[in-house]
Amino acid sequence: MIKIEKLNKIFNENKPNQFYALKDINLHIDKNEVIILKGVSGSGKSTLLSIISSFMKPTNGLVVVKGEHIAKLPDKHISNFRLNNIGFVFQSFNLFDQLTVEQNIIASLIPKEYTQEICDKKIDDVLKLINIFHKKGQTISNLSGGEKQRVAIARALVNEPDIILCDEPTAALDYDNSLIFIDIIEQLQKLGKTIVIATHDTIFNDLSIDCRVIDIKNGEI
């Protein structure tokens, strides 16, 4: 599903303040795997997620996602690829506080040009899956942190991507809501999703779900 070979990411390349964020990363991720990228802040795990999701291009190296060399795709094509194949759950949710739950999720469907009927069904289905349907008409500003996280996950899932990427997904959650998030991950794995989670939260140390833990330190696996 994801193949990374000899990947490097250098910021301020060839300048006095040059910084290697990632160094010679080699990583193969199979379909339906759950990967936990463990490391302290600044270790490079979020940069790696950004490259896998195509939000950021590597300095050099191979990045193949679902058979596509995504680092070589032009911007228009990479946007379409990400829309159809990757769901991203951001650390800070990145929701529109003044809009409702439904309006936040439908924003991800607009580029698809679906009919209203299809949009309504997709939104209802994903809200029921994440158990937040009862908040469909609520504005985001009136939701708790855990509820906002569920909406962010629903938005990431509404286009039915095969790959879900999560960047520090429990950073803004308390312990109980973090456990709920882990339960949702287990549900998504059962649906056949490939999931990569970047975190330094110790709650991921003893998961009951089948996963592979990869440690990153100073940009190296």
mmCIF file of C-alpha atoms in Angstrom:
data_model
loop_
_atom_site.group_PDB
_atom_site.id
_atom_site.type_symbol
_atom_site.label_atom_id
_atom_site.label_comp_id
_atom_site.label_asym_id
_atom_site.label_seq_id
_atom_site.Cartn_x
_atom_site.Cartn_y
_atom_site.Cartn_z
ATOM 1 C CA MET A 1 0.000 0.000 0.000
ATOM 2 C CA ILE A 2 2.837 2.402 0.905
ATOM 3 C CA LYS A 3 6.482 2.023 -0.115
ATOM 4 C CA ILE A 4 9.192 4.449 0.991
ATOM 5 C CA GLU A 5 12.835 3.956 0.083
ATOM 6 C CA LYS A 6 15.921 6.092 0.761
ATOM 7 C CA LEU A 7 13.730 9.043 1.657
ATOM 8 C CA ASN A 8 15.320 12.305 2.792
ATOM 9 C CA LYS A 9 13.767 15.612 3.707
ATOM 10 C CA ILE A 10 16.105 18.580 4.117
ATOM 11 C CA PHE A 11 14.905 22.019 5.132
ATOM 12 C CA ASN A 12 16.964 25.064 4.059
ATOM 13 C CA GLU A 13 19.072 22.849 1.821
ATOM 14 C CA ASN A 14 22.601 24.123 1.099
ATOM 15 C CA LYS A 15 22.225 26.957 3.603
ATOM 16 C CA PRO A 16 24.070 27.497 6.898
ATOM 17 C CA ASN A 17 20.938 26.446 8.833
ATOM 18 C CA GLN A 18 20.353 23.292 6.757
ATOM 19 C CA PHE A 19 18.366 20.701 8.729
ATOM 20 C CA TYR A 20 17.754 17.012 8.027
ATOM 21 C CA ALA A 21 14.180 16.295 9.125
ATOM 22 C CA LEU A 22 14.285 12.760 7.690
ATOM 23 C CA LYS A 23 17.358 10.661 6.879
ATOM 24 C CA ASP A 24 17.371 7.608 4.615
ATOM 25 C CA ILE A 25 13.910 6.381 5.591
ATOM 26 C CA ASN A 26 12.942 2.913 4.348
ATOM 27 C CA LEU A 27 9.439 1.756 5.177
ATOM 28 C CA HIS A 28 6.930 -0.634 3.580
ATOM 29 C CA ILE A 29 3.342 -0.654 4.841
ATOM 30 C CA ASP A 30 0.896 -3.353 3.781
ATOM 31 C CA LYS A 31 -2.825 -3.009 3.159
ATOM 32 C CA ASN A 32 -4.881 -3.119 6.378
ATOM 33 C CA GLU A 33 -1.831 -2.538 8.613
ATOM 34 C CA VAL A 34 -1.987 -0.212 11.599
ATOM 35 C CA ILE A 35 1.348 1.562 12.045
ATOM 36 C CA ILE A 36 2.237 3.558 15.150
ATOM 37 C CA LEU A 37 5.040 6.065 14.501
ATOM 38 C CA LYS A 38 6.471 6.740 17.957
ATOM 39 C CA GLY A 39 8.822 9.593 18.750
ATOM 40 C CA VAL A 40 9.170 12.808 20.699
ATOM 41 C CA SER A 41 8.203 16.160 19.232
ATOM 42 C CA GLY A 42 10.641 17.100 16.489
ATOM 43 C CA SER A 43 11.632 13.510 15.722
ATOM 44 C CA GLY A 44 10.330 13.708 12.143
ATOM 45 C CA LYS A 45 7.174 11.642 12.407
ATOM 46 C CA SER A 46 4.817 14.479 11.384
ATOM 47 C CA THR A 47 7.067 15.334 8.443
ATOM 48 C CA LEU A 48 6.888 11.712 7.321
ATOM 49 C CA LEU A 49 3.079 11.791 7.515
ATOM 50 C CA SER A 50 3.014 15.002 5.483
ATOM 51 C CA ILE A 51 5.093 13.373 2.753
ATOM 52 C CA ILE A 52 2.974 10.205 2.681
ATOM 53 C CA SER A 53 -0.132 12.370 2.374
ATOM 54 C CA SER A 54 1.534 14.449 -0.388
ATOM 55 C CA PHE A 55 1.113 17.713 1.548
ATOM 56 C CA MET A 56 4.908 17.953 1.388
ATOM 57 C CA LYS A 57 7.443 16.736 -1.170
ATOM 58 C CA PRO A 58 10.636 14.902 -0.177
ATOM 59 C CA THR A 59 14.066 16.274 -1.014
ATOM 60 C CA ASN A 60 14.864 12.916 -2.608
ATOM 61 C CA GLY A 61 13.885 9.281 -2.396
ATOM 62 C CA LEU A 62 11.037 7.021 -3.478
ATOM 63 C CA VAL A 63 7.472 7.459 -2.226
ATOM 64 C CA VAL A 64 4.892 5.119 -3.761
ATOM 65 C CA VAL A 65 1.319 5.096 -2.473
ATOM 66 C CA LYS A 66 -1.140 2.641 -4.040
ATOM 67 C CA GLY A 67 1.200 2.258 -7.001
ATOM 68 C CA GLU A 68 1.551 6.003 -7.647
ATOM 69 C CA HIS A 69 4.906 7.800 -7.388
ATOM 70 C CA ILE A 70 3.246 10.668 -5.583
ATOM 71 C CA ALA A 71 6.327 12.882 -5.278
ATOM 72 C CA LYS A 72 6.424 13.123 -9.062
ATOM 73 C CA LEU A 73 2.767 13.974 -9.647
ATOM 74 C CA PRO A 74 1.850 17.576 -10.609
ATOM 75 C CA ASP A 75 -0.137 19.546 -8.041
ATOM 76 C CA LYS A 76 -3.533 19.100 -9.727
ATOM 77 C CA HIS A 77 -3.141 15.344 -9.997
ATOM 78 C CA ILE A 78 -1.820 14.974 -6.473
ATOM 79 C CA SER A 79 -4.839 16.880 -5.102
ATOM 80 C CA ASN A 80 -7.174 14.458 -6.866
ATOM 81 C CA PHE A 81 -5.140 11.486 -5.672
ATOM 82 C CA ARG A 82 -5.281 12.677 -2.060
ATOM 83 C CA LEU A 83 -9.018 13.399 -2.319
ATOM 84 C CA ASN A 84 -9.773 9.858 -3.450
ATOM 85 C CA ASN A 85 -7.269 7.813 -1.473
ATOM 86 C CA ILE A 86 -6.155 9.506 1.756
ATOM 87 C CA GLY A 87 -8.005 10.719 4.820
ATOM 88 C CA PHE A 88 -6.014 12.962 7.191
ATOM 89 C CA VAL A 89 -6.859 13.552 10.852
ATOM 90 C CA PHE A 90 -5.082 16.680 12.079
ATOM 91 C CA GLN A 91 -3.815 17.273 15.603
ATOM 92 C CA SER A 92 -5.788 20.521 15.953
ATOM 93 C CA PHE A 93 -8.877 19.132 14.172
ATOM 94 C CA ASN A 94 -8.835 21.928 11.516
ATOM 95 C CA LEU A 95 -12.604 22.317 11.633
ATOM 96 C CA PHE A 96 -14.654 25.454 10.913
ATOM 97 C CA ASP A 97 -15.965 26.422 14.363
ATOM 98 C CA GLN A 98 -18.802 28.575 13.025
ATOM 99 C CA LEU A 99 -20.200 25.795 10.803
ATOM 100 C CA THR A 100 -22.221 22.739 11.764
ATOM 101 C CA VAL A 101 -20.936 19.176 11.870
ATOM 102 C CA GLU A 102 -22.727 18.435 8.601
ATOM 103 C CA GLN A 103 -21.321 21.537 6.874
ATOM 104 C CA ASN A 104 -17.760 20.681 7.917
ATOM 105 C CA ILE A 105 -18.024 17.212 6.438
ATOM 106 C CA ILE A 106 -19.802 18.180 3.229
ATOM 107 C CA ALA A 107 -16.884 20.494 2.431
ATOM 108 C CA SER A 108 -14.841 17.371 1.635
ATOM 109 C CA LEU A 109 -17.498 16.187 -0.828
ATOM 110 C CA ILE A 110 -17.817 19.392 -2.856
ATOM 111 C CA PRO A 111 -14.975 18.559 -5.317
ATOM 112 C CA LYS A 112 -16.739 15.272 -6.133
ATOM 113 C CA GLU A 113 -19.807 17.074 -7.507
ATOM 114 C CA TYR A 114 -22.185 14.520 -6.003
ATOM 115 C CA THR A 115 -25.932 15.124 -5.910
ATOM 116 C CA GLN A 116 -27.355 16.387 -2.638
ATOM 117 C CA GLU A 117 -29.012 13.011 -2.094
ATOM 118 C CA ILE A 118 -25.698 11.157 -2.347
ATOM 119 C CA CYS A 119 -23.970 13.690 -0.085
ATOM 120 C CA ASP A 120 -26.678 13.322 2.543
ATOM 121 C CA LYS A 121 -26.339 9.534 2.552
ATOM 122 C CA LYS A 122 -22.546 9.596 2.759
ATOM 123 C CA ILE A 123 -22.616 12.074 5.635
ATOM 124 C CA ASP A 124 -25.264 10.110 7.538
ATOM 125 C CA ASP A 125 -23.395 6.837 7.055
ATOM 126 C CA VAL A 126 -20.080 8.178 8.331
ATOM 127 C CA LEU A 127 -21.642 10.021 11.279
ATOM 128 C CA LYS A 128 -23.374 6.795 12.352
ATOM 129 C CA LEU A 129 -20.131 4.860 11.979
ATOM 130 C CA ILE A 130 -18.286 7.277 14.283
ATOM 131 C CA ASN A 131 -21.305 7.549 16.620
ATOM 132 C CA ILE A 132 -21.730 11.314 16.291
ATOM 133 C CA PHE A 133 -24.941 11.379 14.193
ATOM 134 C CA HIS A 134 -26.899 12.974 17.042
ATOM 135 C CA LYS A 135 -24.676 16.080 16.726
ATOM 136 C CA LYS A 136 -25.184 16.505 12.969
ATOM 137 C CA GLY A 137 -26.799 19.953 13.237
ATOM 138 C CA GLN A 138 -24.611 21.301 16.065
ATOM 139 C CA THR A 139 -22.017 23.987 15.413
ATOM 140 C CA ILE A 140 -18.452 22.881 16.045
ATOM 141 C CA SER A 141 -17.903 25.563 18.691
ATOM 142 C CA ASN A 142 -20.507 23.832 20.890
ATOM 143 C CA LEU A 143 -18.765 20.433 20.831
ATOM 144 C CA SER A 144 -16.334 18.899 23.305
ATOM 145 C CA GLY A 145 -12.786 17.973 22.297
ATOM 146 C CA GLY A 146 -13.728 14.328 21.912
ATOM 147 C CA GLU A 147 -16.725 15.195 19.738
ATOM 148 C CA LYS A 148 -14.583 17.444 17.550
ATOM 149 C CA GLN A 149 -12.150 14.574 17.077
ATOM 150 C CA ARG A 150 -14.984 12.312 15.935
ATOM 151 C CA VAL A 151 -16.105 14.927 13.425
ATOM 152 C CA ALA A 152 -12.525 15.221 12.146
ATOM 153 C CA ILE A 153 -12.411 11.447 11.690
ATOM 154 C CA ALA A 154 -15.794 11.451 9.954
ATOM 155 C CA ARG A 155 -14.544 14.120 7.552
ATOM 156 C CA ALA A 156 -11.452 12.038 6.825
ATOM 157 C CA LEU A 157 -13.615 8.981 6.081
ATOM 158 C CA VAL A 158 -16.464 10.483 4.067
ATOM 159 C CA ASN A 159 -14.739 9.957 0.694
ATOM 160 C CA GLU A 160 -14.055 6.319 1.646
ATOM 161 C CA PRO A 161 -10.232 6.462 1.404
ATOM 162 C CA ASP A 162 -8.177 3.303 1.822
ATOM 163 C CA ILE A 163 -5.512 5.119 3.870
ATOM 164 C CA ILE A 164 -6.080 7.055 7.113
ATOM 165 C CA LEU A 165 -3.241 9.206 8.476
ATOM 166 C CA CYS A 166 -3.462 10.637 11.998
ATOM 167 C CA ASP A 167 -1.078 13.276 13.354
ATOM 168 C CA GLU A 168 -0.986 13.302 17.178
ATOM 169 C CA PRO A 169 -4.713 12.459 17.252
ATOM 170 C CA THR A 170 -5.005 12.267 21.056
ATOM 171 C CA ALA A 171 -2.989 15.395 21.883
ATOM 172 C CA ALA A 172 -6.107 17.444 22.642
ATOM 173 C CA LEU A 173 -8.086 14.595 24.244
ATOM 174 C CA ASP A 174 -8.443 13.384 27.813
ATOM 175 C CA TYR A 175 -7.816 9.743 28.721
ATOM 176 C CA ASP A 176 -11.400 8.533 28.226
ATOM 177 C CA ASN A 177 -11.746 10.174 24.816
ATOM 178 C CA SER A 178 -8.352 8.785 23.829
ATOM 179 C CA LEU A 179 -9.690 5.296 24.562
ATOM 180 C CA ILE A 180 -12.715 6.044 22.381
ATOM 181 C CA PHE A 181 -10.368 7.077 19.577
ATOM 182 C CA ILE A 182 -8.531 3.758 19.863
ATOM 183 C CA ASP A 183 -11.863 1.916 19.646
ATOM 184 C CA ILE A 184 -12.619 3.808 16.425
ATOM 185 C CA ILE A 185 -9.233 2.809 15.016
ATOM 186 C CA GLU A 186 -10.084 -0.816 15.741
ATOM 187 C CA GLN A 187 -13.360 -0.420 13.827
ATOM 188 C CA LEU A 188 -11.531 1.109 10.864
ATOM 189 C CA GLN A 189 -9.023 -1.734 10.795
ATOM 190 C CA LYS A 190 -11.912 -4.201 10.602
ATOM 191 C CA LEU A 191 -13.172 -2.238 7.580
ATOM 192 C CA GLY A 192 -9.844 -2.901 5.830
ATOM 193 C CA LYS A 193 -8.315 0.558 6.189
ATOM 194 C CA THR A 194 -4.566 1.116 6.272
ATOM 195 C CA ILE A 195 -3.824 3.409 9.215
ATOM 196 C CA VAL A 196 -0.691 5.351 10.177
ATOM 197 C CA ILE A 197 -0.662 7.206 13.501
ATOM 198 C CA ALA A 198 2.099 9.609 14.529
ATOM 199 C CA THR A 199 2.159 10.001 18.303
ATOM 200 C CA HIS A 200 4.198 10.271 21.471
ATOM 201 C CA ASP A 201 1.200 9.461 23.679
ATOM 202 C CA THR A 202 1.971 6.586 26.066
ATOM 203 C CA ILE A 203 -1.622 5.352 25.734
ATOM 204 C CA PHE A 204 -0.509 3.656 22.525
ATOM 205 C CA ASN A 205 2.102 1.553 24.336
ATOM 206 C CA ASP A 206 -0.247 -1.330 25.114
ATOM 207 C CA LEU A 207 -2.822 -1.576 22.351
ATOM 208 C CA SER A 208 -5.118 -4.562 22.033
ATOM 209 C CA ILE A 209 -5.353 -4.114 18.259
ATOM 210 C CA ASP A 210 -2.888 -5.723 15.873
ATOM 211 C CA CYS A 211 -0.336 -3.044 14.993
ATOM 212 C CA ARG A 212 3.336 -2.431 14.244
ATOM 213 C CA VAL A 213 5.265 0.151 16.244
ATOM 214 C CA ILE A 214 8.056 2.074 14.515
ATOM 215 C CA ASP A 215 10.326 4.343 16.529
ATOM 216 C CA ILE A 216 11.687 7.528 14.959
ATOM 217 C CA LYS A 217 14.499 9.520 16.549
ATOM 218 C CA ASN A 218 16.307 12.519 15.029
ATOM 219 C CA GLY A 219 14.716 11.820 11.644
ATOM 220 C CA GLU A 220 15.820 8.189 11.502
ATOM 221 C CA ILE A 221 13.957 4.900 11.971
#
